[in-house]
PDB file of C-alpha atoms in Angstrom:
ATOM      1  CA  MET D  62     -25.730 -38.080 -94.104  1.00 40.00           C
ATOM      2  CA  ALA D  63     -26.477 -41.149 -96.262  1.00 53.00           C
ATOM      3  CA  THR D  64     -24.584 -41.409 -99.531  1.00 71.00           C
ATOM      4  CA  GLY D  65     -25.105 -43.612-102.538  1.00 84.00           C
ATOM      5  CA  PRO D  66     -28.368 -45.145-103.707  1.00 96.00           C
ATOM      6  CA  GLU D  67     -31.130 -46.564-101.559  1.00 98.00           C
ATOM      7  CA  ALA D  68     -32.162 -48.897-104.378  1.00 98.00           C
ATOM      8  CA  VAL D  69     -30.320 -50.365-107.355  1.00 98.00           C
ATOM      9  CA  THR D  70     -31.918 -51.935-110.413  1.00 98.00           C
ATOM     10  CA  CYS D  71     -30.039 -53.774-113.122  1.00 98.00           C
ATOM     11  CA  GLY D  72     -31.143 -54.772-116.573  1.00 96.00           C
ATOM     12  CA  GLU D  73     -32.372 -53.668-119.930  1.00 94.00           C
ATOM     13  CA  ALA D  74     -33.309 -50.173-121.069  1.00 96.00           C
ATOM     14  CA  MET D  75     -34.514 -49.754-124.635  1.00 97.00           C
ATOM     15  CA  LEU D  76     -35.588 -46.830-126.746  1.00 97.00           C
ATOM     16  CA  LEU D  77     -39.381 -47.009-127.029  1.00 97.00           C
ATOM     17  CA  MET D  78     -41.143 -45.683-130.098  1.00 96.00           C
ATOM     18  CA  LEU D  79     -44.821 -45.541-129.165  1.00 95.00           C
ATOM     19  CA  ALA D  80     -47.435 -45.252-131.888  1.00 93.00           C
ATOM     20  CA  GLU D  81     -50.112 -42.589-131.656  1.00 90.00           C
ATOM     21  CA  PRO D  82     -52.883 -43.714-129.249  1.00 87.00           C
ATOM     22  CA  GLY D  83     -55.359 -46.227-130.632  1.00 87.00           C
ATOM     23  CA  VAL D  84     -53.677 -46.649-134.026  1.00 92.00           C
ATOM     24  CA  PRO D  85     -52.504 -50.188-134.855  1.00 92.00           C
ATOM     25  CA  LEU D  86     -48.764 -50.511-135.186  1.00 94.00           C
ATOM     26  CA  ASP D  87     -48.894 -51.455-138.863  1.00 92.00           C
ATOM     27  CA  ARG D  88     -50.888 -48.303-139.685  1.00 93.00           C
ATOM     28  CA  ALA D  89     -49.152 -45.831-137.385  1.00 92.00           C
ATOM     29  CA  VAL D  90     -47.335 -42.856-138.875  1.00 95.00           C
ATOM     30  CA  HIS D  91     -46.545 -40.756-135.801  1.00 95.00           C
ATOM     31  CA  PHE D  92     -44.511 -42.073-132.873  1.00 95.00           C
ATOM     32  CA  ARG D  93     -43.416 -40.690-129.495  1.00 93.00           C
ATOM     33  CA  ARG D  94     -39.978 -41.454-128.125  1.00 94.00           C
ATOM     34  CA  SER D  95     -39.655 -42.809-124.612  1.00 95.00           C
ATOM     35  CA  VAL D  96     -37.871 -45.520-122.616  1.00 96.00           C
ATOM     36  CA  ALA D  97     -38.910 -49.127-122.028  1.00 95.00           C
ATOM     37  CA  GLY D  98     -37.453 -51.894-119.916  1.00 95.00           C
ATOM     38  CA  ALA D  99     -38.618 -53.818-116.857  1.00 95.00           C
ATOM     39  CA  GLU D 100     -35.798 -52.684-114.606  1.00 97.00           C
ATOM     40  CA  SER D 101     -35.472 -49.157-115.993  1.00 97.00           C
ATOM     41  CA  THR D 102     -39.201 -48.569-115.446  1.00 97.00           C
ATOM     42  CA  VAL D 103     -38.912 -49.677-111.821  1.00 98.00           C
ATOM     43  CA  ALA D 104     -35.898 -47.375-111.426  1.00 98.00           C
ATOM     44  CA  ALA D 105     -37.809 -44.398-112.813  1.00 98.00           C
ATOM     45  CA  ALA D 106     -40.799 -45.118-110.603  1.00 98.00           C
ATOM     46  CA  LEU D 107     -38.729 -45.440-107.428  1.00 98.00           C
ATOM     47  CA  ALA D 108     -36.852 -42.235-108.214  1.00 98.00           C
ATOM     48  CA  ARG D 109     -40.084 -40.307-108.763  1.00 98.00           C
ATOM     49  CA  LEU D 110     -41.346 -41.644-105.443  1.00 98.00           C
ATOM     50  CA  GLY D 111     -38.366 -40.062-103.731  1.00 97.00           C
ATOM     51  CA  HIS D 112     -35.901 -42.941-103.406  1.00 98.00           C
ATOM     52  CA  PRO D 113     -32.285 -42.390-104.504  1.00 98.00           C
ATOM     53  CA  THR D 114     -32.064 -45.014-107.241  1.00 98.00           C
ATOM     54  CA  ARG D 115     -29.272 -46.252-109.477  1.00 98.00           C
ATOM     55  CA  TRP D 116     -29.663 -48.163-112.735  1.00 98.00           C
ATOM     56  CA  LEU D 117     -26.954 -50.557-113.919  1.00 98.00           C
ATOM     57  CA  GLY D 118     -26.825 -51.798-117.483  1.00 98.00           C
ATOM     58  CA  ARG D 119     -25.558 -51.236-120.998  1.00 98.00           C
ATOM     59  CA  VAL D 120     -26.767 -49.044-123.824  1.00 98.00           C
ATOM     60  CA  GLY D 121     -25.180 -48.408-127.175  1.00 98.00           C
ATOM     61  CA  ALA D 122     -22.773 -45.535-127.650  1.00 98.00           C
ATOM     62  CA  ASP D 123     -25.301 -44.077-130.086  1.00 97.00           C
ATOM     63  CA  PRO D 124     -27.999 -41.381-130.167  1.00 97.00           C
ATOM     64  CA  ALA D 125     -30.619 -43.853-128.933  1.00 97.00           C
ATOM     65  CA  GLY D 126     -28.481 -44.704-125.914  1.00 98.00           C
ATOM     66  CA  GLU D 127     -27.870 -41.028-125.201  1.00 98.00           C
ATOM     67  CA  ALA D 128     -31.628 -40.409-125.326  1.00 97.00           C
ATOM     68  CA  VAL D 129     -32.351 -43.312-122.950  1.00 98.00           C
ATOM     69  CA  LEU D 130     -29.793 -42.132-120.393  1.00 98.00           C
ATOM     70  CA  ARG D 131     -30.935 -38.526-120.689  1.00 97.00           C
ATOM     71  CA  GLU D 132     -34.567 -39.465-119.977  1.00 97.00           C
ATOM     72  CA  MET D 133     -33.560 -41.606-117.020  1.00 97.00           C
ATOM     73  CA  ARG D 134     -31.472 -38.764-115.600  1.00 98.00           C
ATOM     74  CA  ALA D 135     -34.465 -36.458-116.015  1.00 97.00           C
ATOM     75  CA  ASP D 136     -36.446 -38.809-113.792  1.00 96.00           C
ATOM     76  CA  GLY D 137     -33.726 -38.579-111.154  1.00 97.00           C
ATOM     77  CA  VAL D 138     -32.150 -41.994-111.786  1.00 98.00           C
ATOM     78  CA  ASP D 139     -28.401 -42.263-111.234  1.00 98.00           C
ATOM     79  CA  VAL D 140     -26.915 -43.721-114.444  1.00 98.00           C
ATOM     80  CA  SER D 141     -23.302 -42.898-113.639  1.00 97.00           C
ATOM     81  CA  TRP D 142     -22.365 -46.606-113.657  1.00 97.00           C
ATOM     82  CA  ALA D 143     -24.087 -47.373-116.954  1.00 98.00           C
ATOM     83  CA  VAL D 144     -21.873 -48.676-119.757  1.00 98.00           C
ATOM     84  CA  ALA D 145     -22.011 -47.166-123.256  1.00 98.00           C
ATOM     85  CA  ASP D 146     -21.076 -49.985-125.630  1.00 98.00           C
ATOM     86  CA  PRO D 147     -19.263 -48.773-128.770  1.00 97.00           C
ATOM     87  CA  ASP D 148     -19.786 -52.093-130.560  1.00 97.00           C
ATOM     88  CA  ALA D 149     -23.512 -52.780-130.125  1.00 98.00           C
ATOM     89  CA  PRO D 150     -26.687 -50.729-130.599  1.00 98.00           C
ATOM     90  CA  THR D 151     -29.243 -49.717-128.012  1.00 98.00           C
ATOM     91  CA  GLY D 152     -32.263 -52.014-128.062  1.00 97.00           C
ATOM     92  CA  LEU D 153     -35.389 -50.711-129.771  1.00 97.00           C
ATOM     93  CA  LEU D 154     -39.058 -51.410-129.035  1.00 96.00           C
ATOM     94  CA  LEU D 155     -41.878 -50.403-131.369  1.00 95.00           C
ATOM     95  CA  ARG D 156     -45.410 -50.802-130.032  1.00 94.00           C
ATOM     96  CA  ASP D 157     -48.916 -49.449-130.109  1.00 92.00           C
ATOM     97  CA  SER D 158     -51.351 -48.803-127.266  1.00 86.00           C
ATOM     98  CA  HIS D 159     -55.022 -49.547-126.832  1.00 83.00           C
ATOM     99  CA  PRO D 160     -57.010 -50.366-123.674  1.00 79.00           C
ATOM    100  CA  GLN D 161     -59.391 -52.866-125.302  1.00 78.00           C
ATOM    101  CA  ARG D 162     -57.377 -55.001-127.691  1.00 82.00           C
ATOM    102  CA  PRO D 163     -54.098 -56.914-127.558  1.00 85.00           C
ATOM    103  CA  LEU D 164     -51.058 -54.707-128.108  1.00 86.00           C
ATOM    104  CA  ASP D 165     -48.700 -55.235-131.016  1.00 91.00           C
ATOM    105  CA  ALA D 166     -45.013 -54.862-130.232  1.00 92.00           C
ATOM    106  CA  VAL D 167     -41.804 -55.554-132.121  1.00 93.00           C
ATOM    107  CA  SER D 168     -38.491 -55.557-130.277  1.00 94.00           C
ATOM    108  CA  TYR D 169     -35.014 -55.315-131.773  1.00 94.00           C
ATOM    109  CA  ARG D 170     -32.773 -56.570-128.979  1.00 92.00           C
ATOM    110  CA  ALA D 171     -30.796 -59.478-130.479  1.00 90.00           C
ATOM    111  CA  GLY D 172     -27.152 -58.459-130.240  1.00 93.00           C
ATOM    112  CA  SER D 173     -28.092 -55.223-128.465  1.00 97.00           C
ATOM    113  CA  ALA D 174     -25.869 -53.558-125.925  1.00 97.00           C
ATOM    114  CA  GLY D 175     -28.264 -54.599-123.171  1.00 97.00           C
ATOM    115  CA  SER D 176     -27.888 -58.261-124.088  1.00 97.00           C
ATOM    116  CA  ARG D 177     -24.097 -57.953-123.753  1.00 97.00           C
ATOM    117  CA  LEU D 178     -24.198 -57.213-120.022  1.00 98.00           C
ATOM    118  CA  THR D 179     -21.409 -59.032-118.165  1.00 97.00           C
ATOM    119  CA  ALA D 180     -20.414 -59.541-114.557  1.00 97.00           C
ATOM    120  CA  GLN D 181     -17.501 -57.157-115.167  1.00 96.00           C
ATOM    121  CA  ASP D 182     -20.043 -54.362-115.694  1.00 97.00           C
ATOM    122  CA  LEU D 183     -21.198 -54.760-112.082  1.00 97.00           C
ATOM    123  CA  PRO D 184     -18.396 -53.910-109.631  1.00 96.00           C
ATOM    124  CA  PRO D 185     -19.149 -54.238-105.911  1.00 96.00           C
ATOM    125  CA  GLU D 186     -18.769 -50.474-105.492  1.00 96.00           C
ATOM    126  CA  ALA D 187     -21.866 -49.911-107.626  1.00 97.00           C
ATOM    127  CA  ILE D 188     -24.212 -51.174-104.920  1.00 97.00           C
ATOM    128  CA  VAL D 189     -22.441 -49.927-101.798  1.00 95.00           C
ATOM    129  CA  GLY D 190     -24.981 -48.481 -99.371  1.00 95.00           C
ATOM    130  CA  ALA D 191     -28.038 -49.860-101.189  1.00 97.00           C
ATOM    131  CA  ARG D 192     -30.799 -51.389 -99.101  1.00 98.00           C
ATOM    132  CA  LEU D 193     -32.437 -53.038-102.102  1.00 98.00           C
ATOM    133  CA  VAL D 194     -31.242 -54.603-105.365  1.00 98.00           C
ATOM    134  CA  HIS D 195     -33.976 -55.321-107.910  1.00 98.00           C
ATOM    135  CA  VAL D 196     -33.779 -57.608-110.943  1.00 98.00           C
ATOM    136  CA  SER D 197     -36.255 -59.144-113.349  1.00 97.00           C
ATOM    137  CA  GLY D 198     -36.351 -62.321-115.386  1.00 97.00           C
ATOM    138  CA  VAL D 199     -35.912 -60.422-118.638  1.00 97.00           C
ATOM    139  CA  THR D 200     -32.188 -59.718-118.424  1.00 97.00           C
ATOM    140  CA  PRO D 201     -31.015 -63.300-117.723  1.00 97.00           C
ATOM    141  CA  MET D 202     -33.122 -64.440-120.687  1.00 97.00           C
ATOM    142  CA  LEU D 203     -31.263 -62.142-123.094  1.00 96.00           C
ATOM    143  CA  ALA D 204     -27.956 -64.044-123.194  1.00 96.00           C
ATOM    144  CA  PRO D 205     -25.872 -66.444-121.080  1.00 97.00           C
ATOM    145  CA  GLY D 206     -23.453 -63.663-120.128  1.00 97.00           C
ATOM    146  CA  ALA D 207     -26.322 -61.486-118.957  1.00 97.00           C
ATOM    147  CA  ALA D 208     -27.659 -64.374-116.851  1.00 97.00           C
ATOM    148  CA  GLN D 209     -24.243 -64.791-115.227  1.00 97.00           C
ATOM    149  CA  ALA D 210     -24.164 -61.054-114.521  1.00 97.00           C
ATOM    150  CA  VAL D 211     -27.536 -61.152-112.757  1.00 98.00           C
ATOM    151  CA  HIS D 212     -26.487 -64.067-110.562  1.00 97.00           C
ATOM    152  CA  ARG D 213     -23.247 -62.252-109.747  1.00 97.00           C
ATOM    153  CA  LEU D 214     -25.245 -59.169-108.741  1.00 98.00           C
ATOM    154  CA  VAL D 215     -27.349 -61.300-106.396  1.00 97.00           C
ATOM    155  CA  GLU D 216     -24.131 -62.556-104.788  1.00 97.00           C
ATOM    156  CA  LEU D 217     -22.867 -59.001-104.383  1.00 97.00           C
ATOM    157  CA  ALA D 218     -26.167 -57.974-102.784  1.00 97.00           C
ATOM    158  CA  ARG D 219     -25.843 -60.815-100.293  1.00 96.00           C
ATOM    159  CA  GLN D 220     -22.306 -59.739 -99.430  1.00 96.00           C
ATOM    160  CA  SER D 221     -23.323 -56.106 -98.958  1.00 96.00           C
ATOM    161  CA  GLY D 222     -26.408 -56.880 -96.883  1.00 96.00           C
ATOM    162  CA  ALA D 223     -28.919 -55.572 -99.416  1.00 97.00           C
ATOM    163  CA  ALA D 224     -32.254 -57.298 -99.913  1.00 98.00           C
ATOM    164  CA  VAL D 225     -32.895 -58.795-103.355  1.00 98.00           C
ATOM    165  CA  SER D 226     -36.249 -58.320-105.063  1.00 98.00           C
ATOM    166  CA  PHE D 227     -37.313 -60.232-108.156  1.00 98.00           C
ATOM    167  CA  ASP D 228     -40.149 -59.814-110.644  1.00 97.00           C
ATOM    168  CA  PRO D 229     -40.151 -62.443-113.429  1.00 97.00           C
ATOM    169  CA  SER D 230     -41.731 -60.046-115.990  1.00 95.00           C
ATOM    170  CA  VAL D 231     -42.164 -63.013-118.331  1.00 95.00           C
ATOM    171  CA  GLN D 232     -42.013 -62.170-122.029  1.00 93.00           C
ATOM    172  CA  HIS D 233     -42.711 -65.240-124.121  1.00 93.00           C
ATOM    173  CA  THR D 234     -40.867 -63.815-127.125  1.00 92.00           C
ATOM    174  CA  LEU D 235     -37.608 -64.399-125.227  1.00 95.00           C
ATOM    175  CA  GLY D 236     -37.981 -68.148-124.786  1.00 95.00           C
ATOM    176  CA  THR D 237     -40.180 -71.158-124.217  1.00 96.00           C
ATOM    177  CA  ASP D 238     -41.802 -71.964-120.893  1.00 96.00           C
ATOM    178  CA  HIS D 239     -39.012 -74.478-120.311  1.00 96.00           C
ATOM    179  CA  ASP D 240     -36.371 -71.807-121.004  1.00 97.00           C
ATOM    180  CA  TRP D 241     -37.987 -69.495-118.482  1.00 97.00           C
ATOM    181  CA  MET D 242     -38.231 -72.261-115.878  1.00 96.00           C
ATOM    182  CA  ARG D 243     -34.571 -73.173-116.377  1.00 96.00           C
ATOM    183  CA  ILE D 244     -33.021 -69.702-116.582  1.00 97.00           C
ATOM    184  CA  ALA D 245     -35.260 -67.325-114.630  1.00 96.00           C
ATOM    185  CA  GLY D 246     -37.025 -69.762-112.319  1.00 94.00           C
ATOM    186  CA  PRO D 247     -34.102 -70.267-109.879  1.00 95.00           C
ATOM    187  CA  LEU D 248     -34.093 -66.544-109.071  1.00 96.00           C
ATOM    188  CA  LEU D 249     -37.455 -66.987-107.338  1.00 94.00           C
ATOM    189  CA  ARG D 250     -35.699 -69.015-104.653  1.00 93.00           C
ATOM    190  CA  GLU D 251     -32.877 -66.475-104.321  1.00 94.00           C
ATOM    191  CA  ALA D 252     -35.027 -63.393-103.748  1.00 96.00           C
ATOM    192  CA  ASP D 253     -35.953 -61.892-100.402  1.00 97.00           C
ATOM    193  CA  LEU D 254     -38.941 -60.156-101.989  1.00 97.00           C
ATOM    194  CA  VAL D 255     -40.884 -61.711-104.860  1.00 97.00           C
ATOM    195  CA  VAL D 256     -43.467 -59.787-106.867  1.00 97.00           C
ATOM    196  CA  ALA D 257     -44.909 -61.937-109.636  1.00 96.00           C
ATOM    197  CA  GLY D 258     -47.960 -62.549-111.744  1.00 94.00           C
ATOM    198  CA  GLU D 259     -50.249 -65.411-110.821  1.00 94.00           C
ATOM    199  CA  ASP D 260     -49.661 -67.038-114.212  1.00 94.00           C
ATOM    200  CA  GLU D 261     -45.886 -66.527-113.906  1.00 95.00           C
ATOM    201  CA  LEU D 262     -45.660 -68.372-110.599  1.00 94.00           C
ATOM    202  CA  GLU D 263     -47.785 -71.217-111.917  1.00 92.00           C
ATOM    203  CA  MET D 264     -45.663 -71.506-115.060  1.00 93.00           C
ATOM    204  CA  LEU D 265     -42.263 -71.203-113.379  1.00 93.00           C
ATOM    205  CA  LEU D 266     -42.865 -73.466-110.384  1.00 89.00           C
ATOM    206  CA  GLY D 267     -46.098 -75.356-111.035  1.00 84.00           C
ATOM    207  CA  GLY D 268     -49.121 -75.522-108.769  1.00 79.00           C
ATOM    208  CA  GLY D 269     -51.462 -72.779-107.676  1.00 86.00           C
ATOM    209  CA  ALA D 270     -49.985 -69.328-107.097  1.00 86.00           C
ATOM    210  CA  GLU D 271     -50.986 -69.187-103.433  1.00 87.00           C
ATOM    211  CA  GLN D 272     -49.447 -72.590-102.764  1.00 88.00           C
ATOM    212  CA  VAL D 273     -46.292 -71.591-104.638  1.00 88.00           C
ATOM    213  CA  ALA D 274     -46.065 -68.398-102.585  1.00 91.00           C
ATOM    214  CA  LYS D 275     -46.240 -70.328 -99.345  1.00 90.00           C
ATOM    215  CA  ALA D 276     -43.646 -72.813-100.639  1.00 91.00           C
ATOM    216  CA  LEU D 277     -41.232 -69.991-101.438  1.00 92.00           C
ATOM    217  CA  LEU D 278     -41.595 -68.701 -97.886  1.00 93.00           C
ATOM    218  CA  GLU D 279     -40.837 -72.151 -96.507  1.00 90.00           C
ATOM    219  CA  LEU D 280     -38.152 -73.357 -98.934  1.00 84.00           C
ATOM    220  CA  GLY D 281     -36.579 -70.218-100.375  1.00 78.00           C
ATOM    221  CA  ARG D 282     -35.196 -66.995 -98.950  1.00 90.00           C
ATOM    222  CA  ALA D 283     -38.397 -65.011 -99.472  1.00 94.00           C
ATOM    223  CA  ARG D 284     -39.763 -62.900 -96.650  1.00 94.00           C
ATOM    224  CA  THR D 285     -42.725 -61.717 -98.701  1.00 96.00           C
ATOM    225  CA  VAL D 286     -44.345 -62.962-101.903  1.00 96.00           C
ATOM    226  CA  VAL D 287     -46.747 -60.641-103.692  1.00 97.00           C
ATOM    227  CA  VAL D 288     -49.031 -62.141-106.324  1.00 96.00           C
ATOM    228  CA  LYS D 289     -50.540 -60.060-109.118  1.00 95.00           C
ATOM    229  CA  ARG D 290     -53.699 -61.976-109.959  1.00 94.00           C
ATOM    230  CA  GLN D 291     -55.173 -62.180-113.428  1.00 91.00           C
ATOM    231  CA  ASP D 292     -58.307 -60.343-112.264  1.00 91.00           C
ATOM    232  CA  HIS D 293     -55.957 -57.474-111.236  1.00 92.00           C
ATOM    233  CA  SER D 294     -56.476 -58.021-107.522  1.00 95.00           C
ATOM    234  CA  THR D 295     -53.317 -58.635-105.508  1.00 96.00           C
ATOM    235  CA  LEU D 296     -52.228 -60.868-102.651  1.00 96.00           C
ATOM    236  CA  ALA D 297     -49.316 -60.438-100.233  1.00 96.00           C
ATOM    237  CA  VAL D 298     -48.161 -63.496 -98.300  1.00 95.00           C
ATOM    238  CA  THR D 299     -45.680 -63.472 -95.410  1.00 95.00           C
ATOM    239  CA  ARG D 300     -44.965 -65.862 -92.565  1.00 92.00           C
ATOM    240  CA  ASP D 301     -47.269 -63.715 -90.420  1.00 92.00           C
ATOM    241  CA  GLY D 302     -50.326 -63.911 -92.655  1.00 94.00           C
ATOM    242  CA  GLN D 303     -51.767 -62.736 -95.955  1.00 94.00           C
ATOM    243  CA  TRP D 304     -53.532 -59.649 -97.255  1.00 96.00           C
ATOM    244  CA  THR D 305     -55.473 -58.868-100.424  1.00 96.00           C
ATOM    245  CA  HIS D 306     -56.374 -55.716-102.316  1.00 96.00           C
ATOM    246  CA  GLU D 307     -58.810 -55.042-105.134  1.00 95.00           C
ATOM    247  CA  PRO D 308     -57.756 -52.879-108.092  1.00 93.00           C
ATOM    248  CA  PHE D 309     -58.778 -49.243-108.272  1.00 93.00           C
ATOM    249  CA  GLY D 310     -61.343 -48.599-110.987  1.00 88.00           C
ATOM    250  CA  VAL D 311     -59.787 -46.180-113.467  1.00 89.00           C
ATOM    251  CA  GLN D 312     -60.072 -45.542-117.181  1.00 88.00           C
ATOM    252  CA  VAL D 313     -57.179 -47.305-118.867  1.00 90.00           C
ATOM    253  CA  THR D 314     -55.276 -45.571-121.651  1.00 89.00           C
ATOM    254  CA  ASP D 315     -52.271 -47.886-121.975  1.00 86.00           C
ATOM    255  CA  PRO D 316     -52.021 -51.097-119.909  1.00 86.00           C
ATOM    256  CA  SER D 317     -48.363 -51.713-120.686  1.00 85.00           C
ATOM    257  CA  GLY D 318     -46.044 -51.052-117.768  1.00 86.00           C
ATOM    258  CA  ALA D 319     -48.709 -51.648-115.118  1.00 92.00           C
ATOM    259  CA  GLY D 320     -46.824 -54.616-113.681  1.00 94.00           C
ATOM    260  CA  GLU D 321     -43.578 -52.721-113.225  1.00 96.00           C
ATOM    261  CA  ALA D 322     -45.441 -49.737-111.774  1.00 97.00           C
ATOM    262  CA  PHE D 323     -47.098 -52.002-109.216  1.00 97.00           C
ATOM    263  CA  THR D 324     -43.764 -53.611-108.349  1.00 97.00           C
ATOM    264  CA  ALA D 325     -42.143 -50.215-107.817  1.00 98.00           C
ATOM    265  CA  GLY D 326     -45.030 -49.074-105.636  1.00 98.00           C
ATOM    266  CA  TRP D 327     -44.670 -52.152-103.470  1.00 98.00           C
ATOM    267  CA  LEU D 328     -40.904 -51.762-103.188  1.00 98.00           C
ATOM    268  CA  SER D 329     -41.272 -48.092-102.250  1.00 98.00           C
ATOM    269  CA  ALA D 330     -43.650 -49.061 -99.453  1.00 98.00           C
ATOM    270  CA  TRP D 331     -41.252 -51.784 -98.309  1.00 98.00           C
ATOM    271  CA  LEU D 332     -38.368 -49.319 -98.203  1.00 98.00           C
ATOM    272  CA  ARG D 333     -40.509 -47.089 -95.986  1.00 97.00           C
ATOM    273  CA  GLU D 334     -41.398 -50.069 -93.779  1.00 97.00           C
ATOM    274  CA  LEU D 335     -45.138 -49.815 -94.338  1.00 97.00           C
ATOM    275  CA  ASP D 336     -47.415 -52.697 -93.397  1.00 96.00           C
ATOM    276  CA  PRO D 337     -48.488 -55.113 -96.180  1.00 96.00           C
ATOM    277  CA  GLU D 338     -52.049 -53.800 -96.355  1.00 96.00           C
ATOM    278  CA  ARG D 339     -50.883 -50.230 -96.941  1.00 96.00           C
ATOM    279  CA  ALA D 340     -48.148 -51.424 -99.301  1.00 97.00           C
ATOM    280  CA  LEU D 341     -50.689 -53.212-101.518  1.00 97.00           C
ATOM    281  CA  ALA D 342     -52.858 -50.102-101.623  1.00 97.00           C
ATOM    282  CA  GLU D 343     -49.954 -47.863-102.624  1.00 97.00           C
ATOM    283  CA  ALA D 344     -48.739 -50.340-105.247  1.00 97.00           C
ATOM    284  CA  ALA D 345     -52.207 -50.633-106.747  1.00 97.00           C
ATOM    285  CA  CYS D 346     -52.475 -46.858-106.840  1.00 97.00           C
ATOM    286  CA  VAL D 347     -49.133 -46.437-108.621  1.00 97.00           C
ATOM    287  CA  ALA D 348     -50.278 -48.973-111.219  1.00 96.00           C
ATOM    288  CA  ALA D 349     -53.651 -47.249-111.599  1.00 96.00           C
ATOM    289  CA  LEU D 350     -51.959 -43.918-112.258  1.00 96.00           C
ATOM    290  CA  ALA D 351     -49.492 -45.461-114.701  1.00 95.00           C
ATOM    291  CA  VAL D 352     -52.148 -46.999-116.968  1.00 93.00           C
ATOM    292  CA  GLN D 353     -53.995 -43.699-117.368  1.00 93.00           C
ATOM    293  CA  ALA D 354     -51.146 -42.253-119.456  1.00 92.00           C
ATOM    294  CA  PRO D 355     -49.526 -43.527-122.662  1.00 89.00           C
ATOM    295  CA  GLY D 356     -46.099 -45.119-122.429  1.00 89.00           C
ATOM    296  CA  ASP D 357     -44.421 -47.079-119.680  1.00 91.00           C
ATOM    297  CA  THR D 358     -43.312 -44.137-117.537  1.00 94.00           C
ATOM    298  CA  ASP D 359     -45.398 -41.037-118.294  1.00 93.00           C
ATOM    299  CA  GLY D 360     -48.018 -41.774-115.640  1.00 95.00           C
ATOM    300  CA  LEU D 361     -45.645 -42.737-112.829  1.00 97.00           C
ATOM    301  CA  PRO D 362     -46.401 -40.481-109.847  1.00 97.00           C
ATOM    302  CA  THR D 363     -44.344 -38.513-107.379  1.00 97.00           C
ATOM    303  CA  ARG D 364     -44.900 -39.175-103.682  1.00 96.00           C
ATOM    304  CA  THR D 365     -47.180 -36.122-103.505  1.00 97.00           C
ATOM    305  CA  ALA D 366     -49.250 -37.228-106.497  1.00 97.00           C
ATOM    306  CA  LEU D 367     -49.535 -40.724-105.021  1.00 97.00           C
ATOM    307  CA  ALA D 368     -50.855 -39.368-101.716  1.00 96.00           C
ATOM    308  CA  ARG D 369     -53.375 -37.172-103.544  1.00 96.00           C
ATOM    309  CA  ALA D 370     -54.618 -40.094-105.629  1.00 95.00           C
ATOM    310  CA  LEU D 371     -54.930 -42.374-102.619  1.00 94.00           C
ATOM    311  CA  SER D 372     -57.081 -39.802-100.861  1.00 92.00           C
ATOM    312  CA  LEU D 373     -59.284 -39.582-103.968  1.00 90.00           C
ATOM    313  CA  TYR D 374     -59.588 -43.324-104.625  1.00 85.00           C
ATOM    314  CA  GLY D 375     -60.169 -44.076-100.945  1.00 68.00           C
TER     315      GLY D 375
END
């Protein structure tokens, strides 16, 4: 019987305080508590889709950190290797939600526990047995020590035989374009699986996204590059060919978290060795379900719910 996780994600998990639907952040009075973070959202999505998943990272030894870990456990994520930092707070994100206007968000992550991640927090034993290790560009942008930790995790994945997946998840509040190119950009060439926005690839490497994808296949380690286009269609490129998929037409409640939901859907399909065409369809469906609910994780489906939605959307 297999033991340990099938997938491991590593990075930031913050307490999310989400304003009541449709109300601008500066006018909101009522908030819902949840969890936000590129890597923690992917972990929750993979766990709901039936994959034993472990999250590695730091939260504060505070009520916010306890709430974050409790919600992740409730989703089935293994947080037994998470570090509770007694000297730094859990990061906090305040944001609103609206399908037809830009979202307002304020993050309090400077000096947070998540930004204090170190290579010492990531022992080799934490990824033993994993087939996949997933990281984003957010964590290395938080602090130099966190960047070193992410690169160390990639080395450990190589040594253990796990595939490395990377989603830049660019957030411009964390640095300039040059900062992102310098700090997060090199991870594109280190990943076996790349899932990135069209604009992210163009910004990080220059050139058109399709050309960049093909260059990563030729010059980097990538086996597959998946491009999330700005019109919400998607493209998967491998050495054997390329496939596209149009988005499912659904009524959007909260667009935040769609990118991570799509990434998790793709990674789930990859773990189950589905073909690229089916993988794009499943990933698009996971994203479509996610944006119909408020918050980053509320709409993430189980495997059964995903199958039911795919049969409905066709």
